[in-house]
Short mmCIF file of C-alpha atoms and ligand atoms in Angstrom, two decimals:
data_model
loop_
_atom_site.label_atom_id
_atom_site.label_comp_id
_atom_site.label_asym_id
_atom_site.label_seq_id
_atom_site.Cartn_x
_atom_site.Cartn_y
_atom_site.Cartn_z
CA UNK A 181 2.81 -17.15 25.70
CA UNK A 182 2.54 -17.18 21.79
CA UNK A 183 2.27 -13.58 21.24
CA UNK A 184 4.58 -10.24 22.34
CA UNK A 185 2.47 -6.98 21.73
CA UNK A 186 2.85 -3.10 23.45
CA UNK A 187 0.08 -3.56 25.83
CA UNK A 188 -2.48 -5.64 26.12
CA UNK A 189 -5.08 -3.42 27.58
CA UNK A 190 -5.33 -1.10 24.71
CA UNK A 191 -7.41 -4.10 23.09
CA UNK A 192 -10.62 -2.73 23.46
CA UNK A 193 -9.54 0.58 21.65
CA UNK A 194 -7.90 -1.73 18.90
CA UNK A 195 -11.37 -3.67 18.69
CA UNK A 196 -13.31 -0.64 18.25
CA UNK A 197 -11.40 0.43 15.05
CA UNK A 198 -11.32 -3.58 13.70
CA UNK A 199 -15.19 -3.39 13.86
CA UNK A 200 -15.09 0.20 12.14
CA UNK A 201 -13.03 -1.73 9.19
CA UNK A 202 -15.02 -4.57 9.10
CA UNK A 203 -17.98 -2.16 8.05
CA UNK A 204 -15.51 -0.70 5.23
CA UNK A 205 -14.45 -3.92 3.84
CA UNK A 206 -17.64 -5.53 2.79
CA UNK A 207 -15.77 -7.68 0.20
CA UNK A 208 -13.79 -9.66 3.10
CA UNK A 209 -17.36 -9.68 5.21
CA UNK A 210 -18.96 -11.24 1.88
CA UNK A 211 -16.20 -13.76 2.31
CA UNK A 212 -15.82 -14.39 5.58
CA UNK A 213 -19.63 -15.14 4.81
CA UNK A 214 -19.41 -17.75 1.89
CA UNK A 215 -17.05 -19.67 3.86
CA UNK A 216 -17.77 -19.58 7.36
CA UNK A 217 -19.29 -23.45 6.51
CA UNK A 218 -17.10 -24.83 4.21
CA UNK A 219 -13.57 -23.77 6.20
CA UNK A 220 -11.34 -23.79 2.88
CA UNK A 221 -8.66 -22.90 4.56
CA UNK A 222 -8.67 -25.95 7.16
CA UNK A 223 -5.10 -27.32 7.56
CA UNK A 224 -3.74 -24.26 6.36
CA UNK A 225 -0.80 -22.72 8.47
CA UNK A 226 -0.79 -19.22 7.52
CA UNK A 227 2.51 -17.09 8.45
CA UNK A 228 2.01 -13.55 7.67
CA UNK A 229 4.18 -10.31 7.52
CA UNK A 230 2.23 -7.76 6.80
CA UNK A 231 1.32 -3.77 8.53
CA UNK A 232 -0.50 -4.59 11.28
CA UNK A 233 -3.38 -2.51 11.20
CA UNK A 234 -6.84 -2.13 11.14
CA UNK A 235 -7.50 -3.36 7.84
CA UNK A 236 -4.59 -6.58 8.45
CA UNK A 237 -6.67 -7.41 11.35
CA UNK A 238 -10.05 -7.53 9.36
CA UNK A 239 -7.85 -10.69 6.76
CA UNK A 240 -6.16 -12.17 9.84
CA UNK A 241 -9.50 -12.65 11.18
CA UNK A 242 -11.24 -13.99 7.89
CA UNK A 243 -8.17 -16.13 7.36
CA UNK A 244 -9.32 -17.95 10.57
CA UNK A 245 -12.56 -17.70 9.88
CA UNK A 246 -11.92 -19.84 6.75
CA UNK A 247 -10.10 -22.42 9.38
CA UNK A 248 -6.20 -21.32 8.89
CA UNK A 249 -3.92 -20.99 12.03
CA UNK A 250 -1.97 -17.94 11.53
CA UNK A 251 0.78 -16.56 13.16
CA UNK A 252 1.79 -12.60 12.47
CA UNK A 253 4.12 -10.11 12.56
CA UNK A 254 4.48 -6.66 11.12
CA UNK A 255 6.67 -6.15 8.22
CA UNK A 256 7.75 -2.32 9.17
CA UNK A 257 8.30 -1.61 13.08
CA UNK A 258 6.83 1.81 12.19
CA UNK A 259 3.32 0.99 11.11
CA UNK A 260 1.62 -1.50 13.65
CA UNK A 261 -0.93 0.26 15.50
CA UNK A 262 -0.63 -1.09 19.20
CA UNK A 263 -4.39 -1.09 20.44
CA UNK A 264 -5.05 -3.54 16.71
CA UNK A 265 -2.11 -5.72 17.99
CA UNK A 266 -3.35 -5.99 21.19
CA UNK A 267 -7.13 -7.25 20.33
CA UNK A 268 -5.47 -9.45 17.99
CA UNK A 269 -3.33 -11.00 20.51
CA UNK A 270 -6.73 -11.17 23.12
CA UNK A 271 -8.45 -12.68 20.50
CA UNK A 272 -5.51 -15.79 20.10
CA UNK A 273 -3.81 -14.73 17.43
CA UNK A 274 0.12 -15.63 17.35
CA UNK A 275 1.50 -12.27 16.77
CA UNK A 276 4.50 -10.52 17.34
CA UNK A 277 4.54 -6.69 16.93
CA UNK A 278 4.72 -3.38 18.57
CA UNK A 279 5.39 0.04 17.56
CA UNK A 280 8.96 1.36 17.16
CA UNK A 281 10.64 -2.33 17.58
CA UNK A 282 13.94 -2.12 17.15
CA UNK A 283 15.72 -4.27 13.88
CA UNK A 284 16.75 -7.30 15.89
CA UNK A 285 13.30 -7.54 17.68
CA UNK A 286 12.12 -7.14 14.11
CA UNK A 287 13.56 -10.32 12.93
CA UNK A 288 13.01 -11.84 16.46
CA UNK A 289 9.41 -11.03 15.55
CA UNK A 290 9.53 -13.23 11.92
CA UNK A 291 11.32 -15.55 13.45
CA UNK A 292 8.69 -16.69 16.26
CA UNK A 293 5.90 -16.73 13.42
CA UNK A 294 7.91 -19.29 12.10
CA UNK A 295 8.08 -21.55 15.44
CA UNK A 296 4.73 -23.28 14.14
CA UNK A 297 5.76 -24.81 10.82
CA UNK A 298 3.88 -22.58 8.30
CA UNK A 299 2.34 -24.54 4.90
CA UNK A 300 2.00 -21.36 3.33
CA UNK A 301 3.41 -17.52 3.60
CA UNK A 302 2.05 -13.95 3.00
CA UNK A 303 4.38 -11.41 2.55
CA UNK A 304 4.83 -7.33 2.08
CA UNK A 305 8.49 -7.02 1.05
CA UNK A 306 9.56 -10.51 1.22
CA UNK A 307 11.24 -10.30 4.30
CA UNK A 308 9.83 -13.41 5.76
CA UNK A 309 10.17 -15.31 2.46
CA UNK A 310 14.07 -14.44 2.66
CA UNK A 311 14.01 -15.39 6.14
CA UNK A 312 12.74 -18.74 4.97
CA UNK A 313 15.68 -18.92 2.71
CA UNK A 314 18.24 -17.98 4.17
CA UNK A 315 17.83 -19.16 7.75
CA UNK A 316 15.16 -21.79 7.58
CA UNK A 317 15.34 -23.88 4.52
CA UNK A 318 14.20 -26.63 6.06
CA UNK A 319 10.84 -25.63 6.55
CA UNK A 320 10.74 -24.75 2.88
CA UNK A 321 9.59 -28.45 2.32
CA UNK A 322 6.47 -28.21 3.62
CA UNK A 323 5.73 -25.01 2.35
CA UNK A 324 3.02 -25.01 -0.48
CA UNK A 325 3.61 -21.56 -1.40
CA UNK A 326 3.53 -17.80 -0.59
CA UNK A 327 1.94 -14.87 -1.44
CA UNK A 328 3.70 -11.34 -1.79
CA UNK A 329 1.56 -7.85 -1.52
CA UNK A 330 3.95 -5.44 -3.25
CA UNK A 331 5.72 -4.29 -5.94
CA UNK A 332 9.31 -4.07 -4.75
CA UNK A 333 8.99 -7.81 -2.91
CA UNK A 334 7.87 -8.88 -6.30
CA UNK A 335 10.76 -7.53 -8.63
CA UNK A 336 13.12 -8.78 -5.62
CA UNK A 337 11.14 -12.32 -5.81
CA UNK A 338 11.32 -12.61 -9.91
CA UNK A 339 15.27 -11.39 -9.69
CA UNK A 340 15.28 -14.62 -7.02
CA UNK A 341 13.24 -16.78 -9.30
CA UNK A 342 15.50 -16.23 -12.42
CA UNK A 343 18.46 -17.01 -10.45
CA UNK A 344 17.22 -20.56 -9.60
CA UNK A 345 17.12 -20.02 -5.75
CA UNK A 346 13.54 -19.63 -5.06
CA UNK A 347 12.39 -23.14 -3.44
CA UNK A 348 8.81 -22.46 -3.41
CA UNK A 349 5.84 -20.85 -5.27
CA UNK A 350 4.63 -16.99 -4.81
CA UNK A 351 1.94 -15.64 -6.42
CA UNK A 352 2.09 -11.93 -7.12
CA UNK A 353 -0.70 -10.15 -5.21
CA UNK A 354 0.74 -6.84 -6.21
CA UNK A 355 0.17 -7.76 -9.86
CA UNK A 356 -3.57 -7.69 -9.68
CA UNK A 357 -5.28 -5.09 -11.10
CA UNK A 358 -7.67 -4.70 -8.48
CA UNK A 359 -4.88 -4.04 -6.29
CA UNK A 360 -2.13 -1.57 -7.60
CA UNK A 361 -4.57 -0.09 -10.10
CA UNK A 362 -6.95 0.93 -6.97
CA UNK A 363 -4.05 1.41 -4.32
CA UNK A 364 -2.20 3.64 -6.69
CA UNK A 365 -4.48 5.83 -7.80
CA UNK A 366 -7.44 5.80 -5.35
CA UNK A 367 -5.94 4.73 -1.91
CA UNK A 368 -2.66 6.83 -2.65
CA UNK A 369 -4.75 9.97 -3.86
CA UNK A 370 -7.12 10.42 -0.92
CA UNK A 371 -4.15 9.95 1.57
CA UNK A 372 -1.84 12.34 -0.17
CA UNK A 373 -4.58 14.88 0.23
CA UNK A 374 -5.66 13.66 3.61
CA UNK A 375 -2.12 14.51 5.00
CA UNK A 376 -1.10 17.51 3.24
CA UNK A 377 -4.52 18.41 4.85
CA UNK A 378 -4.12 16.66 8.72
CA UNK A 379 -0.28 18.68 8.45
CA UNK A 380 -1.76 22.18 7.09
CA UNK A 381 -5.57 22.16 7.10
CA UNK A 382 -5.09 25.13 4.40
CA UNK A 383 -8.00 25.45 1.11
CA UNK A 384 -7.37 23.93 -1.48
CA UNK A 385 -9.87 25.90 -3.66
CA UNK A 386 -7.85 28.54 -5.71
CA UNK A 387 -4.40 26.95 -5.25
CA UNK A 388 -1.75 26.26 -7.76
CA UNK A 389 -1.28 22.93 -6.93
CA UNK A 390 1.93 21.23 -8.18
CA UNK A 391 2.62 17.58 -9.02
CA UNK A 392 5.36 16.11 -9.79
CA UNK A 393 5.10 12.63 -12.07
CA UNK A 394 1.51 12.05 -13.24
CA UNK A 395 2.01 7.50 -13.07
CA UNK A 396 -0.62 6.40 -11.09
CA UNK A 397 -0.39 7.79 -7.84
CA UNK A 398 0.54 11.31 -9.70
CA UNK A 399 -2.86 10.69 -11.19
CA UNK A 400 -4.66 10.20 -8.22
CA UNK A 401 -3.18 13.66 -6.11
CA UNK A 402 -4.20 15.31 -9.40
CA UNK A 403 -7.44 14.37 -9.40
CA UNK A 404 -8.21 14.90 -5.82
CA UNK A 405 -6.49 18.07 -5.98
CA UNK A 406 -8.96 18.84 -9.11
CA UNK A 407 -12.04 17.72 -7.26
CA UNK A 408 -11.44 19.89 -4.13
CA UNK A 409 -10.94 23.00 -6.92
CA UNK A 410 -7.27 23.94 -7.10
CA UNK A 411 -5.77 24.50 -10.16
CA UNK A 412 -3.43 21.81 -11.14
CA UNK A 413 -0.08 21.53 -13.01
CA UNK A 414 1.89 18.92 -13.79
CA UNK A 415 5.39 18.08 -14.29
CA UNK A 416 6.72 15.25 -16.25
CA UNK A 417 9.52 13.61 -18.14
CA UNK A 418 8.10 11.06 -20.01
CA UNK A 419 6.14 12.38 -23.60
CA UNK A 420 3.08 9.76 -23.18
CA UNK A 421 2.00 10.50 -19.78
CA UNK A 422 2.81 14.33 -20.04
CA UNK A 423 0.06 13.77 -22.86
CA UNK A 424 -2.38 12.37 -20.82
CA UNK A 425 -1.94 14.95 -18.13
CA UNK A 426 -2.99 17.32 -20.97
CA UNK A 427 -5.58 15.37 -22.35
CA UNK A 428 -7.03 14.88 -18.75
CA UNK A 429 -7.22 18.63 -18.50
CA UNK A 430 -3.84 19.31 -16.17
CA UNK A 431 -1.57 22.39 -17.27
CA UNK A 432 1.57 20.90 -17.86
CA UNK A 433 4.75 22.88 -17.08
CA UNK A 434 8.49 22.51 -16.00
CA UNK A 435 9.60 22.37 -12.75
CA UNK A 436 11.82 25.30 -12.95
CA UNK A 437 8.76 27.35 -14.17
CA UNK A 438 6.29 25.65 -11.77
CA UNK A 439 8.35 26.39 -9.05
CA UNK A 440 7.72 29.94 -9.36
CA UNK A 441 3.90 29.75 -9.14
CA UNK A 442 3.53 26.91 -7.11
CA UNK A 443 1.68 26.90 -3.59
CA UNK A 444 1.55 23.15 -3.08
CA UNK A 445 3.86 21.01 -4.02
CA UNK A 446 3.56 16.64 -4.35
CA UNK A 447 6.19 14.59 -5.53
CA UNK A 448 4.84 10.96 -6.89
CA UNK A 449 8.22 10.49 -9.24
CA UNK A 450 9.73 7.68 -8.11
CA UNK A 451 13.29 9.52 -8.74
CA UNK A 452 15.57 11.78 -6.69
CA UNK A 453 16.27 15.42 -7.16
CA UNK A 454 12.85 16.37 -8.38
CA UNK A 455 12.93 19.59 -6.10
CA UNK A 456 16.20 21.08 -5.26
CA UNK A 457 17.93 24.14 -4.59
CA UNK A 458 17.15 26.12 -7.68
CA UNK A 459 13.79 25.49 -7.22
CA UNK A 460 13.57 26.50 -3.54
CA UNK A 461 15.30 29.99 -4.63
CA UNK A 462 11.57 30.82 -6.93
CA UNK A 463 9.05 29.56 -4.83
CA UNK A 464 6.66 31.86 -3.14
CA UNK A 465 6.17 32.85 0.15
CA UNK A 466 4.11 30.14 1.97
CA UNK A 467 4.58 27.67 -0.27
CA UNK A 468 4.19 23.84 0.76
CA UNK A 469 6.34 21.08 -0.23
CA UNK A 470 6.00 17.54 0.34
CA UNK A 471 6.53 13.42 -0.93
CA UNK A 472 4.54 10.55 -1.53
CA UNK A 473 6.70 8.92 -3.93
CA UNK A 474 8.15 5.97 -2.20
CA UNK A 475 11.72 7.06 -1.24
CA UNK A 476 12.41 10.23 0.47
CA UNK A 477 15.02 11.81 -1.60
CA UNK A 478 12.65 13.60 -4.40
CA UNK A 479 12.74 16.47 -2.76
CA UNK A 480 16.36 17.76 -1.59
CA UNK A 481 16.08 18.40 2.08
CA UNK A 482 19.82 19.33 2.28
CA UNK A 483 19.71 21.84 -0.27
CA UNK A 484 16.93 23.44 1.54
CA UNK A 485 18.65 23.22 5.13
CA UNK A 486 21.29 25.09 3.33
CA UNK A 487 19.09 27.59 2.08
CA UNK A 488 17.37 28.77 4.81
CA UNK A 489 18.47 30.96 7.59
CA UNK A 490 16.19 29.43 10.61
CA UNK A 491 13.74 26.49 10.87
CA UNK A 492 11.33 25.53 13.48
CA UNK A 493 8.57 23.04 13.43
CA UNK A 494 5.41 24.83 13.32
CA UNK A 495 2.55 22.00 13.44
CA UNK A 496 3.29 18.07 13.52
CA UNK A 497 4.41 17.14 10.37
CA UNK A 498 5.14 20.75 9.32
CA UNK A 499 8.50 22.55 9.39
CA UNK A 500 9.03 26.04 8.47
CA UNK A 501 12.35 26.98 6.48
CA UNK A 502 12.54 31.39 6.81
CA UNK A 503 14.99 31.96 3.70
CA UNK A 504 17.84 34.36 3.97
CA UNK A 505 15.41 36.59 2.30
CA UNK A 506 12.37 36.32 4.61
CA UNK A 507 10.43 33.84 2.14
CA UNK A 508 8.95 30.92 4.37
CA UNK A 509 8.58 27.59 2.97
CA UNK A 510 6.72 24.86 5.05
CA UNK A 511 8.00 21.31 4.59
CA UNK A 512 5.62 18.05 5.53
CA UNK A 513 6.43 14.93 7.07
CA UNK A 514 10.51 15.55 6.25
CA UNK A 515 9.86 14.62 2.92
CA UNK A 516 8.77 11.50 3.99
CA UNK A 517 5.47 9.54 2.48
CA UNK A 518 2.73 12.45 3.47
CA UNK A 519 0.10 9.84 3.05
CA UNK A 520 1.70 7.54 5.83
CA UNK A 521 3.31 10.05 8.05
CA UNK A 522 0.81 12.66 8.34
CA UNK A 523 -2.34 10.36 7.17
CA UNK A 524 -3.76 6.95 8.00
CA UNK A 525 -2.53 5.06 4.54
CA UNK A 526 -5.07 3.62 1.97
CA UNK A 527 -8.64 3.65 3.51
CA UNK A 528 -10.17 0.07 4.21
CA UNK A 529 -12.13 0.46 1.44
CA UNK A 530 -9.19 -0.03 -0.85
CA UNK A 531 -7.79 -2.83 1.16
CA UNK A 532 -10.80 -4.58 1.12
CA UNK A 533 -10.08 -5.36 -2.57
CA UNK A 534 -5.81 -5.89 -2.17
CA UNK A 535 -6.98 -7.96 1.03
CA UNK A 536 -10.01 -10.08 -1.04
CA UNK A 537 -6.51 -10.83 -3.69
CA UNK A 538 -4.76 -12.37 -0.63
CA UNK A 539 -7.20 -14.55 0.82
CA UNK A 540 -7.88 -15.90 -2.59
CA UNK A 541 -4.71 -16.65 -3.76
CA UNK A 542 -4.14 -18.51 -0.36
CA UNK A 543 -6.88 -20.08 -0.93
CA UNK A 544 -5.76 -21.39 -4.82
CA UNK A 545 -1.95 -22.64 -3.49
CA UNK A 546 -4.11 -24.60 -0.26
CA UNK A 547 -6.85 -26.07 -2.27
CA UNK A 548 -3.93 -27.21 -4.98
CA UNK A 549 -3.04 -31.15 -4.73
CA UNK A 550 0.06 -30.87 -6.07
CA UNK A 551 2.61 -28.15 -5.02
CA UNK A 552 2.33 -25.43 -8.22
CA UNK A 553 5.60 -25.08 -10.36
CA UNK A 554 7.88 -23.14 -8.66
CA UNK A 555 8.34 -19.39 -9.81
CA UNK A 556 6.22 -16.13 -9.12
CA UNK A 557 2.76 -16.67 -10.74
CA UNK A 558 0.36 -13.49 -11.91
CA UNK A 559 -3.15 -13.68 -10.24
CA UNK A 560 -5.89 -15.31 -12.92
CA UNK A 561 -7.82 -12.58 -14.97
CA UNK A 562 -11.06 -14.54 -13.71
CA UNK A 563 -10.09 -13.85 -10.11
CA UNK A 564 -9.52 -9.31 -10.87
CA UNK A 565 -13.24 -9.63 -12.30
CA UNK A 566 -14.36 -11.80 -9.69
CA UNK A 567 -13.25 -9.17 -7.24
CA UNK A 568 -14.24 -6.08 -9.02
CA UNK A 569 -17.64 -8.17 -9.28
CA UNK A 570 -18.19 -8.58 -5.25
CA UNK A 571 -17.18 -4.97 -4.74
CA UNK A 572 -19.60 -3.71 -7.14
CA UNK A 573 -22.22 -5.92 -5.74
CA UNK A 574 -21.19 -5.13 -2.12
CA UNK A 575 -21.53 -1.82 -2.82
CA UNK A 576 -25.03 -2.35 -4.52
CA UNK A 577 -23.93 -1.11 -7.75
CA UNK A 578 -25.44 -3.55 -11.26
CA UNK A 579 -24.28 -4.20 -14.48
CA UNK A 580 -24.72 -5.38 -17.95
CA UNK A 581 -24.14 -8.90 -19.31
CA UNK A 582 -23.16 -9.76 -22.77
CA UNK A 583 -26.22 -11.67 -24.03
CA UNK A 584 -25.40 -15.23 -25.86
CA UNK A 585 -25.74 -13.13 -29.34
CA UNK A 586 -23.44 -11.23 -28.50
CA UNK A 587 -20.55 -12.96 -27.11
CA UNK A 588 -20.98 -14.85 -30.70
CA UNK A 589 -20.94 -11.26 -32.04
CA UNK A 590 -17.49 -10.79 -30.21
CA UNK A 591 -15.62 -14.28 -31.90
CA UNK A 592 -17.24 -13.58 -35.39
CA UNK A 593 -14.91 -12.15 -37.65
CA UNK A 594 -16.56 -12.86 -40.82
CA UNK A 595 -19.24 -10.46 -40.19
CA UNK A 596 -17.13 -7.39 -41.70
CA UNK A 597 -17.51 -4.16 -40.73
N1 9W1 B 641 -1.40 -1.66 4.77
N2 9W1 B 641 -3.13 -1.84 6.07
C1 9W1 B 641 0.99 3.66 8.18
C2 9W1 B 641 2.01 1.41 4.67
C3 9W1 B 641 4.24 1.87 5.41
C4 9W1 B 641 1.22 2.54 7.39
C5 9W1 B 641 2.89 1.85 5.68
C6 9W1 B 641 -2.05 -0.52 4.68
C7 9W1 B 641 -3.17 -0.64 5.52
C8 9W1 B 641 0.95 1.79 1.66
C9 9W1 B 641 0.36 -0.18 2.82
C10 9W1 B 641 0.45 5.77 10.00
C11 9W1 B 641 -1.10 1.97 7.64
C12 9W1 B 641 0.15 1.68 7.13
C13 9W1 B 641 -1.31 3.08 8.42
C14 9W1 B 641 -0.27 3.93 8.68
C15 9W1 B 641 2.50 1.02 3.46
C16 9W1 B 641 4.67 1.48 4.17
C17 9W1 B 641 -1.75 0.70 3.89
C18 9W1 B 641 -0.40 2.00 2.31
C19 9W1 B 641 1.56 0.60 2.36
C20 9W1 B 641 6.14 1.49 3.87
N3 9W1 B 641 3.84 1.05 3.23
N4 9W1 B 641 -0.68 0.80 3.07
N5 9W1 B 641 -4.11 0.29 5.76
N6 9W1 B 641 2.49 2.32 6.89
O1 9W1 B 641 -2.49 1.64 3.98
O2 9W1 B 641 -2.06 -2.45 5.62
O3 9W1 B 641 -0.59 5.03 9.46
#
């Protein structure tokens, strides 16, 4: 048998929400389109570790449609969704993944997408490119190149690269602006909102809704938050995007004072102790606290655990903290990501474009005669606007082209002002 999955009879279910994708992602469809003839990707050997979901099913499935043979397995035991792994595995793909695995299956799990002898990789944390390296350098030789999907697998995979030890190409998928740009602000915003919602279902309208860190995702809860009418503040520690925060109409404030007024709270700082105990001593009665920066220690559960006199969980993915003083204050998700604890992650139609980035950059290291330098490449400006181009036209959207006049008009400096 070439694949290990929960259950296989919760493909049908898993089917039903790949087809729901598919109609979400029309960039991949477009693709899966253009080279359902042509098979680019014949000869390819595709090993991927990557969330298997909905949306991972939709690229697995365009990868073969393009002619690869791909084997799979997920890169965090917490995200596959069973009933996706299980059509996937009906349908004869070589994957290896089931909810809650434990570490060792986990690396079991790489391992056996390995078995096949892979000419290329696709990572999302570069745990199967360190596999590679550390337990299977031998197959290195054959191996064109790799792609990696995130930001952390690319700062580990540069740190690698400038040490010498990297023995084959990656290009950074991450790096594209049609990926973080879009996952950041518009796949990380909606979700934010969509669990704090799923975990509370309270109005937004009205609120005094706080978040901390206005970077991209920061941006994004703001924005939502503004849509959906609450009244926004933001805290910040950085001078330039405090400023923009302004500038984009947020009231900007200090934690300490923000804590006071608060009645939602989102961390998005990337750094610990963003919410601690002083903090928890102001805030209102009712008020809702919660993460989707990516480690949980922004907010300072201890310090709150302390505080409070009794706790109980009061909802899934809500906790309520009574105070020695009677003040209740719910936490979400244990401070955890909201967006993937109490939410679905980015919507497909934000994949669609990280997931288009992928499949071409595969593509570029297959079609390649000779093996590309070794190192960790950025994705080609040409290929961001190609992207952003499908999308728009996918989505039945038009735009403007510079005439001949005045792309001459651009490169002419001696015209003065
Ligand atoms: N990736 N298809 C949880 C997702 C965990 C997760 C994680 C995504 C997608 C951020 C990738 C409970 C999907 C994924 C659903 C889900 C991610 C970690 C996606 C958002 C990133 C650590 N990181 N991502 N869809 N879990 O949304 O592949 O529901």
């Amino acid at each position: 048998m070439n694949h290990k999955v929960a259950d296989e009879g919760l493909a049908e279910a898993g089917r039903l929400k790949i087809e729901w994708a598919e109609s979400r992602m029309p960039v991949m469809m477009e693709l899966r389109r253009r080279f359902d003839k042509a098979k680019p990707l014949s000869g390819a050997r595709i090993a991927g570790c990557l969330h298997v979901t909905k949306e991972t099913a939709v690229l697995i499935e365009t990868l073969r449609a393009c002619g690869a043979e791909v084997s799979w397995s997920g890169c965090n035991p917490l995200s596959t969704q069973d009933d996706v792994a299980a059509a996937l595995a009906v349908a004869g793909v070589s994957i290896y993944a089931w909810h809650g695995m434990s570490t060792e299956d986990f690396y079991w799990a790489i391992d056996r997408t390995l078995d096949f002898g892979p000419n290329l990789t696709l990572d999302d944390g570069a745990d199967l490119i360190f596999t590679v390296h550390n337990r299977f350098r031998d197959l290195a030789a054959d191996i064109k190149g790799g792609t990696e999907e995130t930001t952390t697998g690319v700062h580990r995979l540069r740190a690698m690269a400038a040490d010498g030890k990297l023995l084959y190409p990656v290009i950074a998928v991450n790096d594209a602006e049609t990926k973080w740009d879009f996952d950041n602000v518009y796949g990380t915003g909606q979700s934010s909102l969509d669990g704090i919602l799923r975990a509370t279902n309270v109005l937004l309208a009205g609120k005094n809704f706080v978040v901390a860190g206005y970077g991209h995702c920061g941006r994004g809860c703001a924005s939502r938050a503004k849509g959906m009418g609450a009244h926004v503040i933001v805290t910040e520690v950085k001078p330039t995007a405090a400023l923009k925060a302004v500038l984009d109409g947020m009231q900007i404030m200090q934690m300490d004072d923000a804590a006071k007024v608060g009645d939602i709270f989102i961390t998005a700082t990337g750094m610990k102790d963003v919410i601690v105990d002083r903090h928890f001593e102001s805030m209102k009665d009712g008020a809702i606290v919660c993460n989707t920066g990516h480690y949980d220690c922004e907010i300072r559960i201890p310090d709150l655990e302390s505080a409070a006199e009794s706790m109980r969980a009061i909802r899934p993915n809500n906790e309520e903290f009574t105070m020695k003083d009677g003040r209740r204050i719910y936490l979400l998700a244990r401070g955890r990501l909201v967006n993937l604890a109490a939410a679905e992650g980015h919507p497909s139609e934000v994949m669609d474009m990280s997931f288009a980035n992928q499949l071409l950059s595969l593509k570029a290291l297959h079609e390649e005669p000779e093996r590309r330098e070794i190192g960790v490449h950025d994705l080609s400006e040409r290929q961001d606007q190609e992207i952003a181009g499908l999308k728009l036209e996918t989505i039945g959207k038009s735009i403007d082209a510079l005439t001949p006049e005045q792309v001459a008009y651009m490169d002419d400096y001696s015209a003065g002002t």
